[in-house]
CSV table of C-alpha atoms in Angstrom, one decimal:
chain,number,residue,atom,x,y,z
V,255,ARG,CA,158.4,223.0,328.5
V,256,LEU,CA,155.1,221.8,330.2
V,257,LEU,CA,154.3,220.0,333.3
V,258,GLY,CA,150.8,219.0,334.8
V,259,ALA,CA,147.6,219.0,333.1
V,260,TYR,CA,147.3,220.8,329.4
V,261,SER,CA,144.4,221.2,327.3
V,262,LEU,CA,144.8,221.9,323.7
V,263,ARG,CA,141.9,222.5,321.1
V,264,LEU,CA,142.1,222.0,317.5
V,265,GLU,CA,139.5,223.0,314.9
V,266,LEU,CA,139.9,221.3,311.6
V,267,VAL,CA,138.3,222.6,308.4
V,268,ARG,CA,137.9,220.7,305.0
V,269,PRO,CA,136.1,222.7,302.0
V,270,HIS,CA,134.1,220.7,299.7
V,271,THR,CA,132.9,221.9,296.4
V,272,THR,CA,129.7,219.4,296.6
V,273,LEU,CA,128.2,218.0,299.6
V,274,PRO,CA,129.5,214.5,299.8
V,275,PRO,CA,127.0,211.6,300.8
V,276,THR,CA,129.4,210.2,303.6
V,277,VAL,CA,132.4,211.7,305.2
V,278,ALA,CA,135.2,209.6,307.3
V,279,ILE,CA,136.2,212.1,310.3
V,280,PRO,CA,140.0,212.0,310.5
V,281,GLY,CA,141.7,211.9,313.9
V,282,VAL,CA,144.4,213.9,315.1
V,283,GLN,CA,146.6,212.3,317.9
V,284,PRO,CA,149.5,213.3,319.7
V,285,LEU,CA,152.8,211.1,319.8
V,286,ALA,CA,154.6,209.7,322.8
V,287,VAL,CA,151.6,209.9,325.3
V,288,GLN,CA,151.0,207.3,327.8
V,289,LYS,CA,147.2,207.7,328.1
V,290,LEU,CA,144.8,209.6,325.9
V,291,SER,CA,141.1,210.9,326.2
V,292,GLY,CA,139.1,213.3,324.4
V,293,THR,CA,136.1,214.2,322.9
V,294,ILE,CA,134.9,214.6,319.1
V,295,THR,CA,132.3,216.9,318.0
V,296,VAL,CA,130.7,217.1,314.4
V,297,ALA,CA,128.6,220.1,313.8
V,298,ALA,CA,126.8,221.1,310.4
V,299,GLU,CA,126.2,224.2,308.7
V,300,PRO,CA,122.5,225.4,308.4
V,301,GLY,CA,121.0,223.6,305.5
V,302,VAL,CA,123.0,220.3,306.1
V,303,ALA,CA,121.9,217.5,308.4
V,304,VAL,CA,124.6,214.8,309.5
V,305,LYS,CA,124.0,211.4,311.2
V,306,THR,CA,126.1,208.9,312.4
V,307,THR,CA,126.7,205.7,309.8
V,308,ASN,CA,129.6,204.0,311.7
V,309,PHE,CA,131.5,204.4,314.8
V,310,ASP,CA,134.0,202.5,316.7
V,311,ALA,CA,135.9,202.8,319.9
V,312,LEU,CA,133.7,205.9,320.9
V,313,THR,CA,131.2,206.6,323.2
V,314,GLU,CA,128.2,208.9,322.3
V,315,ILE,CA,127.5,211.9,324.5
V,316,PRO,CA,125.1,214.6,324.5
V,317,GLY,CA,126.3,217.5,322.6
V,318,ALA,CA,124.9,219.8,325.5
V,319,SER,CA,127.6,218.2,328.0
V,320,LEU,CA,130.4,219.9,325.9
V,321,GLY,CA,129.2,223.4,326.8
V,322,SER,CA,127.3,226.3,325.0
V,323,GLY,CA,129.8,226.5,322.3
V,324,ALA,CA,129.4,223.1,320.8
V,325,ASN,CA,125.6,223.1,321.4
V,326,ALA,CA,124.8,226.4,319.5
V,327,ALA,CA,124.6,224.5,316.2
V,328,ALA,CA,121.6,222.5,315.6
V,329,GLY,CA,122.4,218.8,315.1
V,330,VAL,CA,125.5,218.5,317.0
V,331,LEU,CA,127.1,214.8,317.3
V,332,ALA,CA,129.4,214.3,320.2
V,333,TYR,CA,131.5,211.4,321.3
V,334,LYS,CA,134.2,210.6,324.0
V,335,PHE,CA,137.0,208.4,323.7
V,336,LEU,CA,139.6,206.8,326.1
V,337,SER,CA,142.8,205.1,324.9
V,338,ALA,CA,144.8,203.4,327.6
V,339,GLN,CA,147.8,202.7,325.4
V,340,PRO,CA,147.7,205.1,322.4
V,341,GLY,CA,149.5,204.2,319.3
V,342,PRO,CA,150.7,206.4,316.4
V,343,LEU,CA,147.2,206.5,314.8
V,344,PRO,CA,143.8,206.9,316.5
V,345,GLU,CA,142.2,203.6,317.7
V,346,TRP,CA,138.6,205.1,316.9
V,347,LYS,CA,136.6,205.4,313.7
V,348,LEU,CA,133.7,207.6,312.9
V,349,ASP,CA,131.6,208.1,309.7
V,350,VAL,CA,128.7,210.2,309.1
V,351,ALA,CA,126.2,210.7,306.3
V,352,CYS,CA,125.5,214.2,304.9
V,353,GLU,CA,122.2,215.4,303.8
V,354,LYS,CA,121.0,218.8,302.2
V,355,ILE,CA,117.8,219.8,303.6
V,356,ASP,CA,115.7,222.2,302.3
V,357,PRO,CA,115.4,225.8,303.9
V,358,TRP,CA,111.8,227.0,305.1
V,359,VAL,CA,110.2,230.0,306.5
V,360,ARG,CA,106.9,229.7,308.6
V,361,VAL,CA,105.0,233.0,309.2
V,362,GLU,CA,102.6,233.9,311.8
V,363,ILE,CA,100.6,236.9,311.5
V,364,ALA,CA,98.2,238.9,313.6
V,365,GLN,CA,96.4,242.0,312.2
V,366,ILE,CA,94.5,244.5,314.3
V,367,THR,CA,92.4,247.1,312.9
V,368,SER,CA,90.8,249.8,314.8
V,369,ILE,CA,88.2,252.3,313.4
V,370,SER,CA,87.0,255.6,314.6
V,371,ASP,CA,85.3,258.6,313.3
V,372,ASN,CA,87.7,259.7,310.8
V,373,LEU,CA,90.6,257.2,310.9
V,374,LEU,CA,91.3,253.7,310.1
V,375,ASN,CA,94.4,252.3,312.0
V,376,GLY,CA,96.3,249.2,311.4
V,377,LEU,CA,98.8,247.1,313.1
V,378,ALA,CA,100.3,243.7,311.9
V,379,ILE,CA,102.4,241.7,313.9
V,380,VAL,CA,104.5,239.3,311.8
V,381,ARG,CA,106.6,236.5,313.5
V,382,TYR,CA,109.0,234.5,311.5
V,383,ASP,CA,110.5,230.9,312.2
V,384,ILE,CA,113.5,230.5,309.6
V,385,GLN,CA,115.2,227.1,309.5
V,386,ASN,CA,118.1,225.5,307.6
V,387,ALA,CA,119.4,228.9,305.9
V,388,PRO,CA,119.4,232.5,306.4
V,389,VAL,CA,117.0,234.8,304.8
V,390,LYS,CA,118.4,238.1,303.4
V,391,GLU,CA,115.0,239.9,302.5
V,392,PHE,CA,111.6,239.9,303.5
V,393,ARG,CA,108.8,241.5,301.1
V,394,PHE,CA,105.4,242.8,302.1
V,395,LYS,CA,102.3,244.0,300.1
V,396,ILE,CA,100.7,247.0,301.9
V,397,PRO,CA,97.2,248.5,301.0
V,398,ALA,CA,97.6,251.6,299.3
V,399,ALA,CA,95.2,253.4,301.7
V,400,TYR,CA,97.6,253.0,304.6
V,401,THR,CA,100.0,256.0,305.1
V,402,ASN,CA,102.9,256.5,307.8
V,403,VAL,CA,103.9,252.9,307.6
V,404,GLU,CA,106.7,251.9,310.0
V,405,PHE,CA,108.7,248.7,310.5
V,406,ASN,CA,110.2,248.1,314.0
V,407,CYS,CA,112.3,244.8,314.2
V,408,PRO,CA,115.8,244.1,315.6
V,409,ASN,CA,118.7,243.9,313.0
V,410,LEU,CA,116.7,245.7,310.2
V,411,ARG,CA,119.5,247.0,308.0
V,412,ARG,CA,117.1,249.1,305.5
V,413,GLN,CA,113.8,249.4,304.2
V,414,ILE,CA,113.5,249.7,300.4
V,415,GLY,CA,110.5,251.0,298.7
V,416,ARG,CA,106.9,250.3,299.2
V,417,ALA,CA,104.6,247.7,297.3
V,418,HIS,CA,100.7,248.2,297.0
V,419,VAL,CA,97.9,245.8,296.8
């Protein structure tokens, strides 16, 4: 038994073997209520872009207004609805188009070399910008003359082998 305001969050998952071109977003609605309001959030996994093709009885809102959890994913679509006299089925309708987007990696390298009487010291700073898919492996070609090579970066699991130029 409940009395007063009550909040309920449902997360629906529907797996697909292939990415469909459009998806009709189904609605969940409680029965025997006098007034109903809520939000709908559509978030895509990395490598998938979604955009609205059709919506009815919804008001589009910024994804950031729903809090950090909904805004964490890129390309979040968010909507708000209000039903003054809800029936057995949702009054709103939402269709989204899905598109697979190619992953890409952009790299910026700063190389510093210092020369002294008997030592050549090199430093390379590599900054990665990775979008639309995770990357599991990075490969580097290191000049054979360099020794004592170290990699310093967060979340580096392991360093395997060494390739020479």
